[in-house]
Short mmCIF file of N, CA and C in Angstrom, two decimals:
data_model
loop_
_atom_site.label_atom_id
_atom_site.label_comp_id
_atom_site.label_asym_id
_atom_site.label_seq_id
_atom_site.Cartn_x
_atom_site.Cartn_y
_atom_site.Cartn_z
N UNK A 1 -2.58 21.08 35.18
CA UNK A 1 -3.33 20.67 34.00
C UNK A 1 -2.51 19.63 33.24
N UNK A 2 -3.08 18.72 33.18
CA UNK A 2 -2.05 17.23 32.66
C UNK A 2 -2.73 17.37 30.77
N UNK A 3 -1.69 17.25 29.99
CA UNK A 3 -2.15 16.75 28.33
C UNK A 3 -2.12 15.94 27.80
N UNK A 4 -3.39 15.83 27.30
CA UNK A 4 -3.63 14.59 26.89
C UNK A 4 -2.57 14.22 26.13
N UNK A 5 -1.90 13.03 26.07
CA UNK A 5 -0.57 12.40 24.95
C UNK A 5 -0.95 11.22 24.48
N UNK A 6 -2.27 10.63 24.51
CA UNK A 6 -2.90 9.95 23.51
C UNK A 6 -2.64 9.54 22.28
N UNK A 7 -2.38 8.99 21.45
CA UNK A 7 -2.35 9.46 19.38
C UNK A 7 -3.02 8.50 19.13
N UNK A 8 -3.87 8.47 18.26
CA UNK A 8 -4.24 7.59 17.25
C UNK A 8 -3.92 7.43 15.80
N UNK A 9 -3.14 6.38 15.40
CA UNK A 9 -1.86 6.48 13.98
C UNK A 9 -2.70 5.38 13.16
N UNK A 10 -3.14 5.53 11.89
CA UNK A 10 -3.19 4.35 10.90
C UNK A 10 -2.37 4.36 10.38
N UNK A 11 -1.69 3.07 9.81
CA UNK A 11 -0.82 3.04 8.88
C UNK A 11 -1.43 2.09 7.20
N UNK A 12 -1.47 2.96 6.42
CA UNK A 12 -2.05 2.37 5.30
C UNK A 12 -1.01 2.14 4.29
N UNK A 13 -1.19 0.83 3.74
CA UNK A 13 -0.34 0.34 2.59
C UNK A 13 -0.94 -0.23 1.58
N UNK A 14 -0.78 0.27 -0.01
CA UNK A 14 -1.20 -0.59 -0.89
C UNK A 14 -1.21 -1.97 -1.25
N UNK A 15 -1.86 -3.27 -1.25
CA UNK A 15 -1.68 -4.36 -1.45
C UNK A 15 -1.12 -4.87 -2.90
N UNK A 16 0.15 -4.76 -2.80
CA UNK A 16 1.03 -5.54 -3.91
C UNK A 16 0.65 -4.03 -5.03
N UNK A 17 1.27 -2.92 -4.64
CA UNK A 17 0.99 -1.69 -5.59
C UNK A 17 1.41 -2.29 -6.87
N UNK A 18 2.39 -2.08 -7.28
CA UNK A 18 2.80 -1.87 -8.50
C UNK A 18 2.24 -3.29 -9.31
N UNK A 19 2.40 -4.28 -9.11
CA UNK A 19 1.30 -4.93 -9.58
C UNK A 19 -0.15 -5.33 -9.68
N UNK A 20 -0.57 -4.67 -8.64
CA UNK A 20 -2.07 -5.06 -8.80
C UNK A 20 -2.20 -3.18 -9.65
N UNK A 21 -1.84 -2.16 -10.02
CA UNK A 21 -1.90 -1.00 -10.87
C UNK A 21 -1.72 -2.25 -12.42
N UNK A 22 -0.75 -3.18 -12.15
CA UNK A 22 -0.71 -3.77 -13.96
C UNK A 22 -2.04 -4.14 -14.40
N UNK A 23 -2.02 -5.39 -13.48
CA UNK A 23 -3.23 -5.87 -13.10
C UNK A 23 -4.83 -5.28 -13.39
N UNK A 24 -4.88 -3.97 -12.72
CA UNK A 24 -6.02 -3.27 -13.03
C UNK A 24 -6.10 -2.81 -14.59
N UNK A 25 -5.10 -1.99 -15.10
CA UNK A 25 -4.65 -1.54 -16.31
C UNK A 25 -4.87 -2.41 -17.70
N UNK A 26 -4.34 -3.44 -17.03
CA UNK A 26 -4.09 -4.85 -18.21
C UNK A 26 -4.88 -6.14 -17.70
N UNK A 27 -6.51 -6.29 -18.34
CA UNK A 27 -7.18 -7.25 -17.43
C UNK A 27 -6.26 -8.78 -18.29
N UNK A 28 -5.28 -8.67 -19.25
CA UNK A 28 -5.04 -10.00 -19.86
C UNK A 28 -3.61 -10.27 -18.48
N UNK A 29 -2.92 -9.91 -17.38
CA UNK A 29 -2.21 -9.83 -16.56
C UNK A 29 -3.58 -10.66 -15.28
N UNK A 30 -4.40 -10.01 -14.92
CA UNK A 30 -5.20 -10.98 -14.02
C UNK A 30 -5.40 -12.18 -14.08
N UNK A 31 -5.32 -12.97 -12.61
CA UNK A 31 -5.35 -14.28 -11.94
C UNK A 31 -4.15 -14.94 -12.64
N UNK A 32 -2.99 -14.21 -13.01
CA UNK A 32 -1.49 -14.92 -13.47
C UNK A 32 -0.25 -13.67 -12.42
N UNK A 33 0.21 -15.12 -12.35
CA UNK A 33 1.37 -14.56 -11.53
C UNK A 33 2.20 -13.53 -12.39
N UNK A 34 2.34 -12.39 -11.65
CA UNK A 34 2.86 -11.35 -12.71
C UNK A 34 4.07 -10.86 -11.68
N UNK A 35 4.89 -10.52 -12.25
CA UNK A 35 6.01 -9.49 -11.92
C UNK A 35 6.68 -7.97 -12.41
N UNK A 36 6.29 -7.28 -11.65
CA UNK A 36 7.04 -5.84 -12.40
C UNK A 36 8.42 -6.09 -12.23
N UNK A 37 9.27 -5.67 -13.18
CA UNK A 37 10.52 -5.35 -13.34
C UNK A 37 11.04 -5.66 -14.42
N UNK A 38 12.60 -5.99 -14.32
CA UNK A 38 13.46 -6.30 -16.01
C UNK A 38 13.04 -7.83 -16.23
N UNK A 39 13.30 -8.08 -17.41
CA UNK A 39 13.16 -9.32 -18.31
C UNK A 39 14.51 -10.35 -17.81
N UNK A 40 14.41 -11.38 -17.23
CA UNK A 40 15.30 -12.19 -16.93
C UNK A 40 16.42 -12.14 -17.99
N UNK A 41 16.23 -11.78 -19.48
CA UNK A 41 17.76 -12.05 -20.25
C UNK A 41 18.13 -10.40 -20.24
N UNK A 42 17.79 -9.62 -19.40
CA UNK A 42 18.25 -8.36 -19.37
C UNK A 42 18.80 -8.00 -17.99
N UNK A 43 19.38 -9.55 -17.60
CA UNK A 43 19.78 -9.35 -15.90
C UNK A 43 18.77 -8.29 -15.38
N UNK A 44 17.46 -8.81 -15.20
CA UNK A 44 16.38 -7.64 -14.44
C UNK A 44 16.08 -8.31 -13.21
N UNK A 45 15.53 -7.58 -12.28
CA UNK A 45 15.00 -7.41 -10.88
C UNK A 45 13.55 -7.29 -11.05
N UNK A 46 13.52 -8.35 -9.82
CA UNK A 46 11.51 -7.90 -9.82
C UNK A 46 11.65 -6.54 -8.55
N UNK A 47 10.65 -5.83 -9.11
CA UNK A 47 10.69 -4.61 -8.59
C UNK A 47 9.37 -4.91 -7.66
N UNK A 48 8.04 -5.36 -7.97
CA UNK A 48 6.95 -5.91 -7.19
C UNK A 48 6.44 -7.34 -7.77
N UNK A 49 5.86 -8.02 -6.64
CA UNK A 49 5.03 -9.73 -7.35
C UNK A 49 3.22 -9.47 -7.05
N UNK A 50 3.31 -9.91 -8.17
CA UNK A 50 1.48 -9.61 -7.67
C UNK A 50 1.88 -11.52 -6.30
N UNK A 51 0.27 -11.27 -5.99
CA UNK A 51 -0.22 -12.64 -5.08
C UNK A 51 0.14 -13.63 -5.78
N UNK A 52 -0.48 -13.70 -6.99
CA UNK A 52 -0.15 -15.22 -7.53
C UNK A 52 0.98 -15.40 -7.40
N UNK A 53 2.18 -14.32 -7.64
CA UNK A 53 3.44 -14.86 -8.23
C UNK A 53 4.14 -14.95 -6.57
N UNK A 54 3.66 -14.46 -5.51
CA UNK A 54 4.04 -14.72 -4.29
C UNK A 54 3.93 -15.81 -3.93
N UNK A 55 2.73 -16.98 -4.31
CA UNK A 55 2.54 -18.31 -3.89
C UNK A 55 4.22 -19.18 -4.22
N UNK A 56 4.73 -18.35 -5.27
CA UNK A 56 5.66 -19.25 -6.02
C UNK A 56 7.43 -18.77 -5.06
N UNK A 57 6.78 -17.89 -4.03
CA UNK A 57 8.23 -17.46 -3.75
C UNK A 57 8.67 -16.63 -3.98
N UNK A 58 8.14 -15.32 -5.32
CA UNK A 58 9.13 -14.59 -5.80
C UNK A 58 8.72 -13.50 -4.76
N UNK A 59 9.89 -12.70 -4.56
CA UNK A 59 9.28 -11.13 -3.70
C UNK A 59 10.34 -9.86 -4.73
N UNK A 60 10.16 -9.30 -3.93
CA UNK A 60 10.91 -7.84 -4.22
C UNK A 60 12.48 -7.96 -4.68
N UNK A 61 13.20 -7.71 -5.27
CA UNK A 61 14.81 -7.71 -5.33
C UNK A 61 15.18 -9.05 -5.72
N UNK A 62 14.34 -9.93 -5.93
CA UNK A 62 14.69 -11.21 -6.46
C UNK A 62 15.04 -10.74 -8.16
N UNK A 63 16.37 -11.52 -8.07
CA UNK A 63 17.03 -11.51 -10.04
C UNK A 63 15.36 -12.04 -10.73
N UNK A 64 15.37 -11.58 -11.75
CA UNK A 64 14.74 -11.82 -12.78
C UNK A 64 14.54 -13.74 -12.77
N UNK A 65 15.94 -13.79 -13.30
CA UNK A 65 15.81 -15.47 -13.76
C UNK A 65 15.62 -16.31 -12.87
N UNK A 66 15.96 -15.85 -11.67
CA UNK A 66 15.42 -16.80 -10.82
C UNK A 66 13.93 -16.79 -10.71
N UNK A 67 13.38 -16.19 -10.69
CA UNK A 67 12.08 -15.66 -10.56
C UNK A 67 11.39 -16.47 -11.65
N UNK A 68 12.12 -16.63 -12.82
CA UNK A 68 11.26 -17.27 -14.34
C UNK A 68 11.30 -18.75 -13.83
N UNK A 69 12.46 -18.97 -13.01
CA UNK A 69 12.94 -20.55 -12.36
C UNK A 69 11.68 -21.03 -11.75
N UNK A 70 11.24 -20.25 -10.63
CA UNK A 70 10.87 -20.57 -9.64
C UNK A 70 9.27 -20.96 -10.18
N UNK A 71 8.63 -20.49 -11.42
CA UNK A 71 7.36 -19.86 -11.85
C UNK A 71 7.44 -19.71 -13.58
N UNK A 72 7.54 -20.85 -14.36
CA UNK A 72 8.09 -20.86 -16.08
C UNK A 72 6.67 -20.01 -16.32
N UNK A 73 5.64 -19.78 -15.89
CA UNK A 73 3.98 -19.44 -16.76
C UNK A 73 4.16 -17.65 -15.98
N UNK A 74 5.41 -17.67 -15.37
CA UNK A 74 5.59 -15.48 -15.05
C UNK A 74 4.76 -15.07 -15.97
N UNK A 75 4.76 -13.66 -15.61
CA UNK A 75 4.35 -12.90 -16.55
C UNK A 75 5.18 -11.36 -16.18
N UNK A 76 5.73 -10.99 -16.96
CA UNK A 76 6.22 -9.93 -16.49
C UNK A 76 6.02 -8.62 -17.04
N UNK A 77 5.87 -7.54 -16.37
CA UNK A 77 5.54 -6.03 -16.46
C UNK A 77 6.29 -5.14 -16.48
N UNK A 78 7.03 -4.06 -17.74
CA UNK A 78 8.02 -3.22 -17.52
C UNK A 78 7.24 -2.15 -16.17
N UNK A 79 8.13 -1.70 -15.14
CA UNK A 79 7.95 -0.46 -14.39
C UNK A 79 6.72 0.27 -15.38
N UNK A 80 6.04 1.20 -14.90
CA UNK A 80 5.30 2.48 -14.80
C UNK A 80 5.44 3.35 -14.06
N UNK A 81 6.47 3.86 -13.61
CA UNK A 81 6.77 4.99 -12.30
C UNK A 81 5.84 6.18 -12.52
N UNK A 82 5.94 6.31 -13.82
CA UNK A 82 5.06 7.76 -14.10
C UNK A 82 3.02 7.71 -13.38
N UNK A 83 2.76 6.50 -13.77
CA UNK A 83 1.67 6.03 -13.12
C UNK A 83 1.74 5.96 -11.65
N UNK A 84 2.45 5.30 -11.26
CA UNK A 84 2.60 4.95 -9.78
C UNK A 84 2.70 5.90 -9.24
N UNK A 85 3.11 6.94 -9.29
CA UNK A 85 3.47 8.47 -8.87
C UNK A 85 1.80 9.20 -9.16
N UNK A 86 1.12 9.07 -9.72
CA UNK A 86 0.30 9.83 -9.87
C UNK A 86 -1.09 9.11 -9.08
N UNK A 87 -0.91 8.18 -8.95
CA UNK A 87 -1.89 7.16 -8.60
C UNK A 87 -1.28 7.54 -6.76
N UNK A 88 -0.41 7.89 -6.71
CA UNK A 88 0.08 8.41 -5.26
C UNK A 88 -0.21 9.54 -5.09
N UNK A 89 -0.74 10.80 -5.81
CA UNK A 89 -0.87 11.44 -5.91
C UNK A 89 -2.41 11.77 -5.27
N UNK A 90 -2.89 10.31 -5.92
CA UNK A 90 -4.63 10.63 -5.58
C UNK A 90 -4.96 9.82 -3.73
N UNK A 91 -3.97 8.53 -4.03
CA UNK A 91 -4.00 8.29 -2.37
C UNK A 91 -3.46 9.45 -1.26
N UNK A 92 -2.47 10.15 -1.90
CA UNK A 92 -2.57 10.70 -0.56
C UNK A 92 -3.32 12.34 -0.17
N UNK A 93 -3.75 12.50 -1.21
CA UNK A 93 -4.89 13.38 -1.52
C UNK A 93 -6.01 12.83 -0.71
N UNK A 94 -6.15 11.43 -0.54
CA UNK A 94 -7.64 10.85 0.34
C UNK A 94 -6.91 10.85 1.48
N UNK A 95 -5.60 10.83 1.86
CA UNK A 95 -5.02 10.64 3.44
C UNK A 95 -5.79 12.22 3.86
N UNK A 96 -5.03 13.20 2.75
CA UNK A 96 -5.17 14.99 3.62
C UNK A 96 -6.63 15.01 4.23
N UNK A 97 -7.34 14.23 3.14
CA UNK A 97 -9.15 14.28 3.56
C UNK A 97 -9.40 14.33 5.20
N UNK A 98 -8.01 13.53 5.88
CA UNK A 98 -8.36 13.38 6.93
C UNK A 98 -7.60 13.65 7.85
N UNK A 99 -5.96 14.33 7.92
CA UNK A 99 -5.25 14.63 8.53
C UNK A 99 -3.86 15.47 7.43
N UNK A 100 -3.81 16.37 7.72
CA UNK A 100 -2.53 16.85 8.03
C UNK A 100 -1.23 16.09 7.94
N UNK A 101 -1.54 15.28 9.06
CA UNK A 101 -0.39 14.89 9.68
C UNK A 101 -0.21 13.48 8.97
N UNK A 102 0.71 13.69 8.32
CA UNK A 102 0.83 12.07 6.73
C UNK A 102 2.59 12.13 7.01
N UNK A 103 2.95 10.87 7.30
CA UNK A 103 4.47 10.97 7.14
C UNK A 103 4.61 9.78 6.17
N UNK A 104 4.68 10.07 4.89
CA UNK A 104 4.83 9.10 3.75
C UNK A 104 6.14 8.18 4.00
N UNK A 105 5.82 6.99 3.35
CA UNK A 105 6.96 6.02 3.77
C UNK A 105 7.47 5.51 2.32
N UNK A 106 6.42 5.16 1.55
CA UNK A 106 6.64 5.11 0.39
C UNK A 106 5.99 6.01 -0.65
N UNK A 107 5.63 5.36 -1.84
CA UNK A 107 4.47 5.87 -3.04
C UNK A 107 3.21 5.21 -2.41
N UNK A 108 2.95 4.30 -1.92
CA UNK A 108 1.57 3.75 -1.58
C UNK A 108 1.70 3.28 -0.29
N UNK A 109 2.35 3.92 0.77
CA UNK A 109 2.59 3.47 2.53
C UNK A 109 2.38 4.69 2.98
N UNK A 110 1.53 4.84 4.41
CA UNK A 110 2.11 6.65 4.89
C UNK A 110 1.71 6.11 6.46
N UNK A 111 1.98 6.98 7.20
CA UNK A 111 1.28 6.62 8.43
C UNK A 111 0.35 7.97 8.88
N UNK A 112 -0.54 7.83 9.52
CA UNK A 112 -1.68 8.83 9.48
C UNK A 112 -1.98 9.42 10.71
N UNK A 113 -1.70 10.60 11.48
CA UNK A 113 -2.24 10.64 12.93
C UNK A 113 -3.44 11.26 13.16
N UNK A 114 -4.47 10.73 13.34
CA UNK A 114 -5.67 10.98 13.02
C UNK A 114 -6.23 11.17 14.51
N UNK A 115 -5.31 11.60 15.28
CA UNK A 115 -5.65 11.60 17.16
C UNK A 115 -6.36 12.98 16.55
N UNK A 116 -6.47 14.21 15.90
CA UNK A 116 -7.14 15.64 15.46
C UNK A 116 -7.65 15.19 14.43
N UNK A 117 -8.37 14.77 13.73
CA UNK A 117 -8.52 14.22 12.34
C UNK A 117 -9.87 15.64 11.88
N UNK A 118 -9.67 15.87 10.81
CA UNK A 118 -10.45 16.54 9.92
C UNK A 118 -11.69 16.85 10.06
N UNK A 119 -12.58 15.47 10.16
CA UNK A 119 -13.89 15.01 10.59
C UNK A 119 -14.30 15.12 12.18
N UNK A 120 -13.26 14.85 12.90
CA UNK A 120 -14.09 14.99 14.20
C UNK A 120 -14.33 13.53 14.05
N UNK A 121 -14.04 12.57 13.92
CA UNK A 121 -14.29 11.25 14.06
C UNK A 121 -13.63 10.72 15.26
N UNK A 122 -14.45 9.52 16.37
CA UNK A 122 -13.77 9.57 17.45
C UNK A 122 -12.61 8.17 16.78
N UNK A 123 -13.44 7.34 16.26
CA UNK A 123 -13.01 6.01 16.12
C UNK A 123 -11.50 6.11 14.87
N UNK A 124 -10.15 5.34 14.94
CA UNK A 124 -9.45 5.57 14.30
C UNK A 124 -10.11 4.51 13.24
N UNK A 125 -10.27 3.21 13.78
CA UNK A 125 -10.78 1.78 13.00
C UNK A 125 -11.46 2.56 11.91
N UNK A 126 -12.72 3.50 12.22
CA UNK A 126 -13.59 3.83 11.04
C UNK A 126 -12.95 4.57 10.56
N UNK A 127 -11.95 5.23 10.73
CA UNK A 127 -11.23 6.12 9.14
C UNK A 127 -10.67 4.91 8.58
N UNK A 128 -10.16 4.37 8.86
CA UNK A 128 -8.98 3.59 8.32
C UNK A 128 -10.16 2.79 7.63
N UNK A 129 -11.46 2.15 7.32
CA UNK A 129 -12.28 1.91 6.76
C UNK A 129 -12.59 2.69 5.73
N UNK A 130 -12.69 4.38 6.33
CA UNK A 130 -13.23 4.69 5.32
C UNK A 130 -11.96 4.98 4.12
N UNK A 131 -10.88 5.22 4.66
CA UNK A 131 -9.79 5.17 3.77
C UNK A 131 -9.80 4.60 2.79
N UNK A 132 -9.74 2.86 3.26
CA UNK A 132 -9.88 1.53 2.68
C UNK A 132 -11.05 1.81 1.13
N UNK A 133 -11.86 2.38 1.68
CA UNK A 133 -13.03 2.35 0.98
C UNK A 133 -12.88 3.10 -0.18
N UNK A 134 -12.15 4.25 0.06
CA UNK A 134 -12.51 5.64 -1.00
C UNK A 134 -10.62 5.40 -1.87
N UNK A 135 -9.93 4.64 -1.07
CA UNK A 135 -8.71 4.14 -2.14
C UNK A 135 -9.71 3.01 -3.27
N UNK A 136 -10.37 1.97 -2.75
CA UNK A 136 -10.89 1.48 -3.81
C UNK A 136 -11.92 1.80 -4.60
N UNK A 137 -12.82 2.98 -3.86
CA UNK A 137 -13.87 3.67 -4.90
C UNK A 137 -13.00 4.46 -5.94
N UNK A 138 -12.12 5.14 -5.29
CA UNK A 138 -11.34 5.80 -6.62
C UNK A 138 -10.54 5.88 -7.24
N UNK A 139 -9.90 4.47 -7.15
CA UNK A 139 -8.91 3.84 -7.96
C UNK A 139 -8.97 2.46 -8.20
N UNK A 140 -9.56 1.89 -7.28
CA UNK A 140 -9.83 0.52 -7.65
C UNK A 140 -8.94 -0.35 -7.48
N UNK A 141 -8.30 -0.15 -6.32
CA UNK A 141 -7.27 -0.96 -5.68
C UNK A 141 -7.41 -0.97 -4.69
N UNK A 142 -6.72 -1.89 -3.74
CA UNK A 142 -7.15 -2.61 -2.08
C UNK A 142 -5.94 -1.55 -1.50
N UNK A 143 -6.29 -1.83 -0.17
CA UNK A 143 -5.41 -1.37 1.15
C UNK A 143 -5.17 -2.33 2.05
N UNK A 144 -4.49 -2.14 2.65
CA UNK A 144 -4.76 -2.89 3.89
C UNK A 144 -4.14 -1.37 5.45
N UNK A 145 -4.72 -1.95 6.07
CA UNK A 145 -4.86 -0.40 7.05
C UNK A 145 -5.03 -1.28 8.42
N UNK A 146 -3.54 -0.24 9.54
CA UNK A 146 -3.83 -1.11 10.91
C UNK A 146 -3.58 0.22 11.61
N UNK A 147 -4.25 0.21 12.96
CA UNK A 147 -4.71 1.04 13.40
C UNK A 147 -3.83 0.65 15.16
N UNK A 148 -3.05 1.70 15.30
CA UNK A 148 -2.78 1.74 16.57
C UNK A 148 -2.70 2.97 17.49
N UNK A 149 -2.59 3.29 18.98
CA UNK A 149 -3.04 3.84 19.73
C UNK A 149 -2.16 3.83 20.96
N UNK A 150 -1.67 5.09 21.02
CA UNK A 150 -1.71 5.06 23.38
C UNK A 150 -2.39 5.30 23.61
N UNK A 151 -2.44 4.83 25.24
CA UNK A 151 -3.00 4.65 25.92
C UNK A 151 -2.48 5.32 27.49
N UNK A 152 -3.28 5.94 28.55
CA UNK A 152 -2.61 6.05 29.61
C UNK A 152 -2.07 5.21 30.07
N UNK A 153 -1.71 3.71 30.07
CA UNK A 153 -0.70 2.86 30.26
C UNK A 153 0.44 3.07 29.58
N UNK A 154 0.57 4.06 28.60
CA UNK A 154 2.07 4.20 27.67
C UNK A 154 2.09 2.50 26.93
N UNK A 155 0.68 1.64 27.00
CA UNK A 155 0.84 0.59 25.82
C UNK A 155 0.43 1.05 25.04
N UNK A 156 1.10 0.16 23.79
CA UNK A 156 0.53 0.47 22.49
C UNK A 156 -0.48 -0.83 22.09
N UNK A 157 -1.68 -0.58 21.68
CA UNK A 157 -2.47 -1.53 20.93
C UNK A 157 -2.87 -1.13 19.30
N UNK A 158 -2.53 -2.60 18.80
CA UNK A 158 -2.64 -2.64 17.47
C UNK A 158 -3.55 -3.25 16.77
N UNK A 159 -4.49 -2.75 15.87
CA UNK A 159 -5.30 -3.54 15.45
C UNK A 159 -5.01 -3.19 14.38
N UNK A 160 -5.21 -4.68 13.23
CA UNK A 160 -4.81 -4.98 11.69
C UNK A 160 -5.87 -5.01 11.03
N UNK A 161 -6.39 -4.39 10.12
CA UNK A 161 -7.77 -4.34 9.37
C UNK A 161 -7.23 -5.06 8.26
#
């Protein structure tokens, strides 16, 4: 009797968490490049860049002042951990919806093995949709979700939603 060793894994990540949470929170922060973290004259760190402020270069662990350098019209956002934590709270509350099996990576990353999933769903693509879906029905923030798989070839195929 041979077993099946199949898996089907999504891996879901929030798009630009901690700033697009400002973003949502604070509509005067939308369509401006924003940065969570310290204030450039407080030797601070960007902790996340929304999109806009990515066009300009800034990412994660970049000093503060360079960051004001790169982008004079910033906008910057003290941390909310207390939020971010709870707002993780409700994403991965929609992961259990569908597996068990959640190996969190971050506050808004997990990977999902949905090869037994909850539903009885054959397709991984359509959880990872419906994931997509019920993170933004009930919080109102994006995902992005990629979906990979063995195969009796022992390849792996990946598809990026």
């Amino acid at each position: 009797m041979s077993m099946n060793r199949d898996r089907k894994i999504v891996h879901v990540d929030l798009d630009a968490f901690y700033a697009s949470v400002e973003q949502r929170d604070n509509p005067c922060y939308q369509g401006k490049p924003l940065v969570v973290g310290g204030l450039p004259q407080e030797r601070g760190v960007v902790v996340a860049a929304s999109y806009g402020a990515r066009k300009f270069g800034i990412h994660s662990a970049m000093p503060s002042y360079l960051a004001l350098q790169k982008c004079p019209t910033l906008v910057f956002a003290p941390p909310r951990f207390e939020v971010y934590r709870s707002i993780s709270t409700q994403i991965h509350a929609i992961f259990k919806r569908y597996t068990d099996l959640v190996e969190p990576v971050a506050l808004d990353e997990a990977y999902l093995d949905v090869t037994q999933n909850k539903l009885g769903l054959p397709y991984a693509t359509n959880i990872a949709k419906q994931i997509k879906a019920a993170i933004l029905s009930e919080t109102n923030l994006t995902a992005s979700a990629g979906v990979s798989g063995t195969y009796p070839s022992n390849k792996i195929l990946l598809i990026q939603m």
